[in-house]
Amino acid sequence: MSATLPDIDASKLTTTLTKTPKEAYDLEQMYFGKNFTDHMLCIRYTEDSGWEAPEIKPYGPLQIDPAAFVLNYSVETFEGMKAFRAPDGTVNLFRPEKNMQRLATSSQRIMLPKFDQAQFLQCIKELIKVDQRFVPDEYGYSLYIRPNFIGTDPNLNVKDSKEALLYAYLSPVGPYFPRTVKLCANSKEARAWPGGVGNYKLGGNYAPAVRPAMDAVKMGYDQILWLLGDDHYVTEVGTMNFFIFWTNSQGERELVTAPLDGIILPGVTRDSLLALARKWGEFKVSERKITMPEVVKALAEGRVLEAFGAGTACVVCSVSSVFYEGTDYAIPVDAADPDVVFGPLTKRLRGELLDIQYGKTRSPWAVPV
């Protein structure tokens, strides 16, 4: 940001309250991404004037030029965050600085303007305060936060956008996957590849994955297990990071997930689960490449203990099967109880993470609004 142009300044935030407040949503209405609160945050940028004063205003449609960069060239990045209600009524965010860092990294990849991460986060906190009545009290429910950053320059030339809009809105949500999931391994289409942008949270990464995902659903599966290359490198599951807990070929108990090699999205939940498991020091924790043939071999030898996906929306969800090259392979969830939703390790990781998020366990990861 040039010294002569203003950056985001939360002290200049203005608030216009809605005249038609919504009724609070019942828990059974809190499907993921279906319902929204009363207000949203908008901050506009122009190359000539820099960042304008942030504004909280009633939730509603955006006014945007038909030739805007975002509509023509997918100049768009976004984040997914959550706010949680603690037993004492406090509302906490979970490691929000990680989301701000990733948003900044992703936006620089598509040449959107730089922004003050701390000031934008403060604006988001103010938005949550305005709509805090929508933060659910129930454990397992939360307020989902979706910051979006889009290029709005009305220009059909393929270059950097001279105008942009940074905005955020809120959605009360319940559990994303309240059950185990079945996967369909896909080696014919790629979510990301070497030299690409799979490690950035760009809108353009998601649209091409919709058709393969819907094809998998039509076949009776919940998500795609994305495989890459001739060796069928196991990368991600749907829009989540993938973990497998097994006894590896050296006889060690190991929790393993794909490395941050430019293909994998650096998930905040992923990083948190790795940190928790390493703190326990009870088994090997690895970020390394594994292939689907290795997984199949381990399944045949009874070495796979459990597997799960991880992300902001679902937190963690156990995987009960994977379809690969014409065969459905059952993946253990809990050998002691075939009816449970979470395997023992998945349940433990989820419980520790949720206890931090909901303020039951004190941690610097829980940031009060």
CSV table of C-alpha atoms in Angstrom, one decimal:
chain,number,residue,atom,x,y,z
A,1,MET,CA,0.0,0.0,0.0
A,2,SER,CA,1.4,3.4,-1.0
A,3,ALA,CA,2.1,5.8,1.9
A,4,THR,CA,-0.1,8.4,0.2
A,5,LEU,CA,-3.2,6.2,0.0
A,6,PRO,CA,-5.3,5.1,2.9
A,7,ASP,CA,-5.4,1.5,4.1
A,8,ILE,CA,-8.3,-0.1,5.9
A,9,ASP,CA,-9.0,1.8,9.1
A,10,ALA,CA,-11.5,0.2,11.5
A,11,SER,CA,-11.8,3.4,13.5
A,12,LYS,CA,-13.6,4.9,10.4
A,13,LEU,CA,-16.2,2.1,10.3
A,14,THR,CA,-19.8,3.3,10.0
A,15,THR,CA,-22.9,1.2,10.7
A,16,THR,CA,-26.4,1.4,9.2
A,17,LEU,CA,-28.8,-1.0,11.0
A,18,THR,CA,-31.5,-2.8,9.1
A,19,LYS,CA,-35.1,-1.6,9.6
A,20,THR,CA,-36.4,-5.2,9.0
A,21,PRO,CA,-34.6,-7.5,11.4
A,22,LYS,CA,-35.0,-11.2,10.7
A,23,GLU,CA,-36.4,-13.7,13.2
A,24,ALA,CA,-33.7,-15.9,14.9
A,25,TYR,CA,-33.3,-19.2,13.2
A,26,ASP,CA,-34.2,-22.5,14.9
A,27,LEU,CA,-31.5,-25.1,15.2
A,28,GLU,CA,-33.2,-27.4,12.8
A,29,GLN,CA,-33.1,-24.6,10.2
A,30,MET,CA,-29.3,-24.2,10.4
A,31,TYR,CA,-28.3,-26.0,7.2
A,32,PHE,CA,-24.8,-25.0,6.0
A,33,GLY,CA,-24.8,-21.8,4.0
A,34,LYS,CA,-28.6,-21.5,3.6
A,35,ASN,CA,-29.4,-18.7,6.1
A,36,PHE,CA,-27.9,-15.3,6.6
A,37,THR,CA,-27.9,-12.6,9.3
A,38,ASP,CA,-29.1,-9.0,9.1
A,39,HIS,CA,-26.0,-7.2,8.1
A,40,MET,CA,-22.8,-7.4,6.0
A,41,LEU,CA,-19.4,-5.6,5.9
A,42,CYS,CA,-18.3,-3.8,2.7
A,43,ILE,CA,-15.0,-2.0,2.0
A,44,ARG,CA,-14.2,-0.6,-1.4
A,45,TYR,CA,-10.9,0.0,-3.0
A,46,THR,CA,-9.8,2.1,-6.0
A,47,GLU,CA,-6.3,2.5,-7.3
A,48,ASP,CA,-6.6,6.3,-7.2
A,49,SER,CA,-8.2,6.7,-3.7
A,50,GLY,CA,-7.1,3.5,-1.8
A,51,TRP,CA,-9.4,1.9,0.7
A,52,GLU,CA,-12.6,3.7,1.6
A,53,ALA,CA,-14.1,3.8,5.0
A,54,PRO,CA,-15.5,0.4,6.0
A,55,GLU,CA,-19.3,0.1,6.2
A,56,ILE,CA,-21.7,-2.3,8.0
A,57,LYS,CA,-25.0,-2.1,6.3
A,58,PRO,CA,-28.2,-4.3,5.8
A,59,TYR,CA,-27.5,-7.6,4.1
A,60,GLY,CA,-28.5,-7.4,0.5
A,61,PRO,CA,-27.5,-7.6,-3.2
A,62,LEU,CA,-24.3,-6.1,-4.4
A,63,GLN,CA,-24.2,-3.5,-7.2
A,64,ILE,CA,-21.6,-4.5,-9.7
A,65,ASP,CA,-20.7,-3.6,-13.3
A,66,PRO,CA,-21.4,-6.4,-15.9
A,67,ALA,CA,-17.8,-6.0,-17.1
A,68,ALA,CA,-16.3,-6.4,-13.6
A,69,PHE,CA,-13.2,-8.6,-13.5
A,70,VAL,CA,-14.7,-11.0,-11.1
A,71,LEU,CA,-17.6,-11.8,-13.5
A,72,ASN,CA,-15.3,-12.3,-16.5
A,73,TYR,CA,-12.0,-13.7,-15.2
A,74,SER,CA,-12.8,-15.1,-11.7
A,75,VAL,CA,-10.6,-12.5,-9.9
A,76,GLU,CA,-12.0,-13.7,-6.5
A,77,THR,CA,-10.8,-15.2,-3.3
A,78,PHE,CA,-12.6,-16.0,-0.1
A,79,GLU,CA,-12.2,-17.4,3.4
A,80,GLY,CA,-14.2,-19.6,5.8
A,81,MET,CA,-14.2,-18.8,9.5
A,82,LYS,CA,-16.5,-19.4,12.5
A,83,ALA,CA,-17.6,-17.7,15.7
A,84,PHE,CA,-18.5,-19.8,18.7
A,85,ARG,CA,-20.5,-19.1,21.8
A,86,ALA,CA,-18.7,-20.1,25.0
A,87,PRO,CA,-20.6,-21.2,28.2
A,88,ASP,CA,-20.2,-17.8,29.7
A,89,GLY,CA,-21.7,-16.1,26.7
A,90,THR,CA,-18.4,-14.9,25.2
A,91,VAL,CA,-18.1,-15.1,21.4
A,92,ASN,CA,-14.8,-16.5,20.2
A,93,LEU,CA,-13.1,-16.7,16.8
A,94,PHE,CA,-10.7,-19.6,16.1
A,95,ARG,CA,-7.2,-18.6,15.0
A,96,PRO,CA,-8.6,-15.8,12.8
A,97,GLU,CA,-5.1,-14.4,12.0
A,98,LYS,CA,-4.5,-17.6,10.0
A,99,ASN,CA,-7.5,-16.8,7.8
A,100,MET,CA,-6.3,-13.2,7.3
A,101,GLN,CA,-2.9,-14.4,6.3
A,102,ARG,CA,-4.3,-16.9,3.8
A,103,LEU,CA,-6.7,-14.3,2.4
A,104,ALA,CA,-3.8,-12.0,1.9
A,105,THR,CA,-1.6,-14.7,0.2
A,106,SER,CA,-4.4,-15.8,-2.1
A,107,SER,CA,-5.4,-12.2,-3.1
A,108,GLN,CA,-1.8,-11.4,-4.0
A,109,ARG,CA,-1.7,-14.4,-6.3
A,110,ILE,CA,-4.5,-12.8,-8.4
A,111,MET,CA,-3.1,-9.3,-8.0
A,112,LEU,CA,-5.8,-7.8,-5.8
A,113,PRO,CA,-4.7,-4.9,-3.6
A,114,LYS,CA,-2.9,-5.4,-0.3
A,115,PHE,CA,-4.9,-4.7,2.9
A,116,ASP,CA,-4.2,-4.3,6.6
A,117,GLN,CA,-5.1,-7.7,8.0
A,118,ALA,CA,-5.5,-6.6,11.6
A,119,GLN,CA,-7.8,-3.8,10.7
A,120,PHE,CA,-10.0,-6.0,8.4
A,121,LEU,CA,-10.2,-8.5,11.2
A,122,GLN,CA,-11.4,-5.8,13.6
A,123,CYS,CA,-14.1,-4.8,11.2
A,124,ILE,CA,-15.2,-8.5,11.0
A,125,LYS,CA,-15.4,-8.5,14.8
A,126,GLU,CA,-17.6,-5.4,14.8
A,127,LEU,CA,-19.9,-7.1,12.3
A,128,ILE,CA,-20.2,-10.1,14.6
A,129,LYS,CA,-21.0,-7.8,17.5
A,130,VAL,CA,-23.8,-6.2,15.5
A,131,ASP,CA,-25.3,-9.6,14.7
A,132,GLN,CA,-24.2,-11.5,17.7
A,133,ARG,CA,-27.8,-12.6,18.5
A,134,PHE,CA,-27.4,-15.0,15.6
A,135,VAL,CA,-24.5,-16.9,17.2
A,136,PRO,CA,-26.0,-20.2,18.4
A,137,ASP,CA,-25.8,-21.2,22.0
A,138,GLU,CA,-25.8,-25.0,21.2
A,139,TYR,CA,-22.5,-26.9,21.3
A,140,GLY,CA,-21.7,-28.1,17.7
A,141,TYR,CA,-23.5,-25.0,16.2
A,142,SER,CA,-21.7,-21.8,15.2
A,143,LEU,CA,-21.8,-18.6,13.1
A,144,TYR,CA,-20.0,-19.1,9.8
A,145,ILE,CA,-18.1,-16.1,8.5
A,146,ARG,CA,-17.5,-15.7,4.7
A,147,PRO,CA,-15.1,-12.9,3.7
A,148,ASN,CA,-14.9,-12.4,0.0
A,149,PHE,CA,-12.4,-10.3,-2.0
A,150,ILE,CA,-13.3,-9.6,-5.6
A,151,GLY,CA,-11.9,-7.5,-8.5
A,152,THR,CA,-14.6,-5.0,-9.6
A,153,ASP,CA,-12.8,-3.0,-12.3
A,154,PRO,CA,-15.1,-2.8,-15.4
A,155,ASN,CA,-12.4,-3.7,-17.9
A,156,LEU,CA,-12.2,-6.6,-20.3
A,157,ASN,CA,-8.4,-6.4,-20.6
A,158,VAL,CA,-6.7,-9.3,-18.8
A,159,LYS,CA,-4.5,-7.5,-16.2
A,160,ASP,CA,-4.7,-6.5,-12.6
A,161,SER,CA,-7.9,-5.0,-11.3
A,162,LYS,CA,-7.8,-1.3,-10.4
A,163,GLU,CA,-10.9,-1.6,-8.3
A,164,ALA,CA,-11.9,-4.1,-5.7
A,165,LEU,CA,-14.4,-5.0,-3.0
A,166,LEU,CA,-13.6,-6.7,0.3
A,167,TYR,CA,-16.8,-7.8,2.1
A,168,ALA,CA,-18.0,-10.3,4.6
A,169,TYR,CA,-21.3,-11.8,5.7
A,170,LEU,CA,-22.5,-14.3,8.3
A,171,SER,CA,-24.5,-17.5,8.4
A,172,PRO,CA,-25.6,-19.5,11.5
A,173,VAL,CA,-24.8,-23.2,10.8
A,174,GLY,CA,-25.2,-26.6,12.3
A,175,PRO,CA,-23.1,-29.8,11.9
A,176,TYR,CA,-21.9,-30.2,8.3
A,177,PHE,CA,-21.6,-34.0,8.1
A,178,PRO,CA,-23.4,-35.5,11.2
A,179,ARG,CA,-22.4,-39.0,9.9
A,180,THR,CA,-19.6,-40.9,8.2
A,181,VAL,CA,-18.9,-40.2,4.5
A,182,LYS,CA,-18.3,-42.4,1.5
A,183,LEU,CA,-15.7,-41.4,-1.0
A,184,CYS,CA,-15.2,-41.9,-4.7
A,185,ALA,CA,-11.6,-41.8,-5.8
A,186,ASN,CA,-11.0,-39.8,-9.0
A,187,SER,CA,-7.8,-40.2,-10.9
A,188,LYS,CA,-9.1,-38.9,-14.3
A,189,GLU,CA,-9.7,-35.3,-13.2
A,190,ALA,CA,-7.4,-33.1,-11.1
A,191,ARG,CA,-8.4,-30.5,-8.5
A,192,ALA,CA,-4.9,-29.1,-8.5
A,193,TRP,CA,-1.5,-29.9,-10.1
A,194,PRO,CA,2.2,-28.9,-9.8
A,195,GLY,CA,2.7,-25.2,-10.8
A,196,GLY,CA,-1.0,-24.5,-10.4
A,197,VAL,CA,-3.0,-22.6,-7.7
A,198,GLY,CA,-4.4,-25.4,-5.5
A,199,ASN,CA,-2.7,-24.0,-2.5
A,200,TYR,CA,-4.7,-20.7,-2.8
A,201,LYS,CA,-8.3,-20.3,-1.8
A,202,LEU,CA,-9.6,-19.0,-5.1
A,203,GLY,CA,-13.1,-19.2,-6.4
A,204,GLY,CA,-11.8,-20.5,-9.7
A,205,ASN,CA,-10.6,-23.7,-8.0
A,206,TYR,CA,-14.0,-24.7,-6.9
A,207,ALA,CA,-16.3,-24.3,-10.0
A,208,PRO,CA,-14.5,-27.0,-12.1
A,209,ALA,CA,-14.8,-29.5,-9.2
A,210,VAL,CA,-18.6,-29.2,-9.1
A,211,ARG,CA,-19.4,-31.6,-12.0
A,212,PRO,CA,-17.1,-34.4,-10.8
A,213,ALA,CA,-18.5,-34.0,-7.3
A,214,MET,CA,-22.1,-34.2,-8.5
A,215,ASP,CA,-21.2,-37.3,-10.6
A,216,ALA,CA,-19.9,-38.9,-7.5
A,217,VAL,CA,-23.1,-38.0,-5.6
A,218,LYS,CA,-25.2,-39.6,-8.4
A,219,MET,CA,-23.2,-42.8,-7.9
A,220,GLY,CA,-24.1,-42.8,-4.2
A,221,TYR,CA,-21.0,-41.2,-2.7
A,222,ASP,CA,-20.6,-38.1,-0.6
A,223,GLN,CA,-17.3,-36.7,-1.8
A,224,ILE,CA,-14.4,-37.1,-4.2
A,225,LEU,CA,-11.0,-38.4,-3.1
A,226,TRP,CA,-8.8,-36.5,-5.5
A,227,LEU,CA,-5.9,-38.5,-6.9
A,228,LEU,CA,-3.0,-37.0,-8.9
A,229,GLY,CA,-0.6,-38.4,-11.4
A,230,ASP,CA,0.2,-41.9,-12.6
A,231,ASP,CA,1.0,-43.1,-9.1
A,232,HIS,CA,-2.4,-41.9,-7.8
A,233,TYR,CA,-1.1,-39.5,-5.1
A,234,VAL,CA,-3.8,-39.0,-2.5
A,235,THR,CA,-4.3,-35.2,-2.2
A,236,GLU,CA,-7.6,-33.9,-0.8
A,237,VAL,CA,-11.2,-35.1,-0.2
A,238,GLY,CA,-13.8,-32.8,-1.7
A,239,THR,CA,-12.9,-29.4,-0.3
A,240,MET,CA,-11.2,-30.9,2.8
A,241,ASN,CA,-7.8,-32.0,3.8
A,242,PHE,CA,-7.5,-35.8,4.1
A,243,PHE,CA,-5.9,-37.7,7.0
A,244,ILE,CA,-5.2,-41.4,7.4
A,245,PHE,CA,-4.3,-43.1,10.7
A,246,TRP,CA,-2.6,-46.4,10.2
A,247,THR,CA,0.3,-48.7,11.0
A,248,ASN,CA,2.8,-47.9,8.3
A,249,SER,CA,5.0,-50.3,6.5
A,250,GLN,CA,7.7,-49.9,9.1
A,251,GLY,CA,5.3,-51.0,11.8
A,252,GLU,CA,4.8,-47.5,13.3
A,253,ARG,CA,1.4,-46.0,14.2
A,254,GLU,CA,1.3,-42.9,12.1
A,255,LEU,CA,-1.1,-40.1,11.4
A,256,VAL,CA,-0.4,-38.9,7.9
A,257,THR,CA,-1.6,-36.1,5.6
A,258,ALA,CA,-0.4,-34.7,2.3
A,259,PRO,CA,2.4,-32.1,2.5
A,260,LEU,CA,2.0,-28.4,1.6
A,261,ASP,CA,3.7,-29.0,-1.7
A,262,GLY,CA,1.9,-26.3,-3.7
A,263,ILE,CA,-1.1,-28.6,-4.5
A,264,ILE,CA,-2.7,-28.8,-1.0
A,265,LEU,CA,-4.7,-26.0,0.5
A,266,PRO,CA,-3.1,-25.0,3.9
A,267,GLY,CA,-6.1,-25.5,6.0
A,268,VAL,CA,-6.4,-23.9,9.5
A,269,THR,CA,-8.1,-27.0,10.8
A,270,ARG,CA,-5.4,-29.2,9.2
A,271,ASP,CA,-2.7,-27.2,10.9
A,272,SER,CA,-4.5,-27.3,14.3
A,273,LEU,CA,-5.0,-31.1,14.2
A,274,LEU,CA,-1.4,-31.7,13.4
A,275,ALA,CA,-0.3,-29.5,16.3
A,276,LEU,CA,-2.6,-31.3,18.7
A,277,ALA,CA,-1.4,-34.7,17.6
A,278,ARG,CA,2.2,-33.7,17.9
A,279,LYS,CA,1.7,-32.2,21.3
A,280,TRP,CA,0.3,-35.6,22.5
A,281,GLY,CA,3.5,-37.4,21.3
A,282,GLU,CA,1.8,-40.8,21.2
A,283,PHE,CA,2.4,-41.7,17.6
A,284,LYS,CA,4.2,-40.5,14.5
A,285,VAL,CA,2.7,-37.5,12.8
A,286,SER,CA,3.7,-37.0,9.2
A,287,GLU,CA,3.1,-34.6,6.3
A,288,ARG,CA,4.2,-36.7,3.3
A,289,LYS,CA,3.0,-38.1,0.0
A,290,ILE,CA,1.1,-41.4,0.0
A,291,THR,CA,-0.5,-43.1,-2.9
A,292,MET,CA,-3.8,-45.0,-3.3
A,293,PRO,CA,-2.1,-48.3,-4.1
A,294,GLU,CA,-0.3,-47.9,-0.7
A,295,VAL,CA,-3.7,-47.3,1.0
A,296,VAL,CA,-5.3,-50.4,-0.7
A,297,LYS,CA,-2.3,-52.5,0.4
A,298,ALA,CA,-2.6,-51.3,3.9
A,299,LEU,CA,-6.4,-52.0,3.9
A,300,ALA,CA,-5.7,-55.6,2.6
A,301,GLU,CA,-3.2,-56.1,5.4
A,302,GLY,CA,-5.5,-54.7,8.1
A,303,ARG,CA,-3.1,-51.8,8.9
A,304,VAL,CA,-5.6,-48.9,8.4
A,305,LEU,CA,-7.1,-47.8,11.7
A,306,GLU,CA,-9.3,-44.9,10.5
A,307,ALA,CA,-9.4,-42.0,8.0
A,308,PHE,CA,-11.1,-38.6,8.1
A,309,GLY,CA,-11.5,-35.3,6.3
A,310,ALA,CA,-10.9,-32.0,8.0
A,311,GLY,CA,-12.0,-28.4,7.3
A,312,THR,CA,-13.7,-25.3,8.8
A,313,ALA,CA,-17.2,-26.4,7.7
A,314,CYS,CA,-17.1,-29.9,9.0
A,315,VAL,CA,-14.3,-29.7,11.5
A,316,VAL,CA,-13.6,-33.5,11.1
A,317,CYS,CA,-15.7,-36.3,9.5
A,318,SER,CA,-14.8,-40.0,9.5
A,319,VAL,CA,-14.5,-41.8,6.2
A,320,SER,CA,-16.3,-45.2,6.1
A,321,SER,CA,-15.5,-46.3,2.5
A,322,VAL,CA,-13.7,-45.4,-0.7
A,323,PHE,CA,-14.5,-46.5,-4.2
A,324,TYR,CA,-11.4,-47.0,-6.3
A,325,GLU,CA,-10.9,-48.6,-9.7
A,326,GLY,CA,-14.2,-50.6,-9.6
A,327,THR,CA,-14.0,-51.7,-6.0
A,328,ASP,CA,-15.6,-50.4,-2.8
A,329,TYR,CA,-13.1,-50.6,0.1
A,330,ALA,CA,-14.4,-50.4,3.6
A,331,ILE,CA,-12.4,-48.2,5.9
A,332,PRO,CA,-12.6,-48.9,9.7
A,333,VAL,CA,-14.3,-46.3,11.8
A,334,ASP,CA,-14.4,-48.0,15.2
A,335,ALA,CA,-13.9,-51.8,15.4
A,336,ALA,CA,-15.5,-51.8,18.8
A,337,ASP,CA,-18.8,-50.1,17.7
A,338,PRO,CA,-19.8,-50.3,14.0
A,339,ASP,CA,-22.6,-47.7,14.6
A,340,VAL,CA,-20.5,-44.8,15.7
A,341,VAL,CA,-20.1,-41.6,13.6
A,342,PHE,CA,-16.5,-40.9,14.6
A,343,GLY,CA,-13.5,-43.2,15.0
A,344,PRO,CA,-11.6,-43.1,18.3
A,345,LEU,CA,-8.8,-40.7,17.1
A,346,THR,CA,-11.2,-38.6,15.0
A,347,LYS,CA,-13.5,-38.3,18.0
A,348,ARG,CA,-10.6,-37.3,20.3
A,349,LEU,CA,-9.2,-34.7,17.9
A,350,ARG,CA,-12.7,-33.3,17.3
A,351,GLY,CA,-13.5,-33.1,21.0
A,352,GLU,CA,-10.2,-31.3,21.9
A,353,LEU,CA,-10.7,-28.8,19.0
A,354,LEU,CA,-14.3,-28.1,19.8
A,355,ASP,CA,-13.5,-27.6,23.4
A,356,ILE,CA,-11.0,-24.9,22.5
A,357,GLN,CA,-13.4,-23.3,20.0
A,358,TYR,CA,-16.3,-23.2,22.4
A,359,GLY,CA,-14.1,-21.9,25.3
A,360,LYS,CA,-14.2,-25.0,27.4
A,361,THR,CA,-10.5,-25.3,27.2
A,362,ARG,CA,-8.3,-22.2,27.6
A,363,SER,CA,-6.1,-21.6,24.5
A,364,PRO,CA,-4.6,-18.7,22.7
A,365,TRP,CA,-6.3,-20.1,19.6
A,366,ALA,CA,-9.6,-18.8,20.9
A,367,VAL,CA,-9.8,-15.1,20.2
A,368,PRO,CA,-12.7,-13.1,21.9
A,369,VAL,CA,-14.7,-10.9,19.6
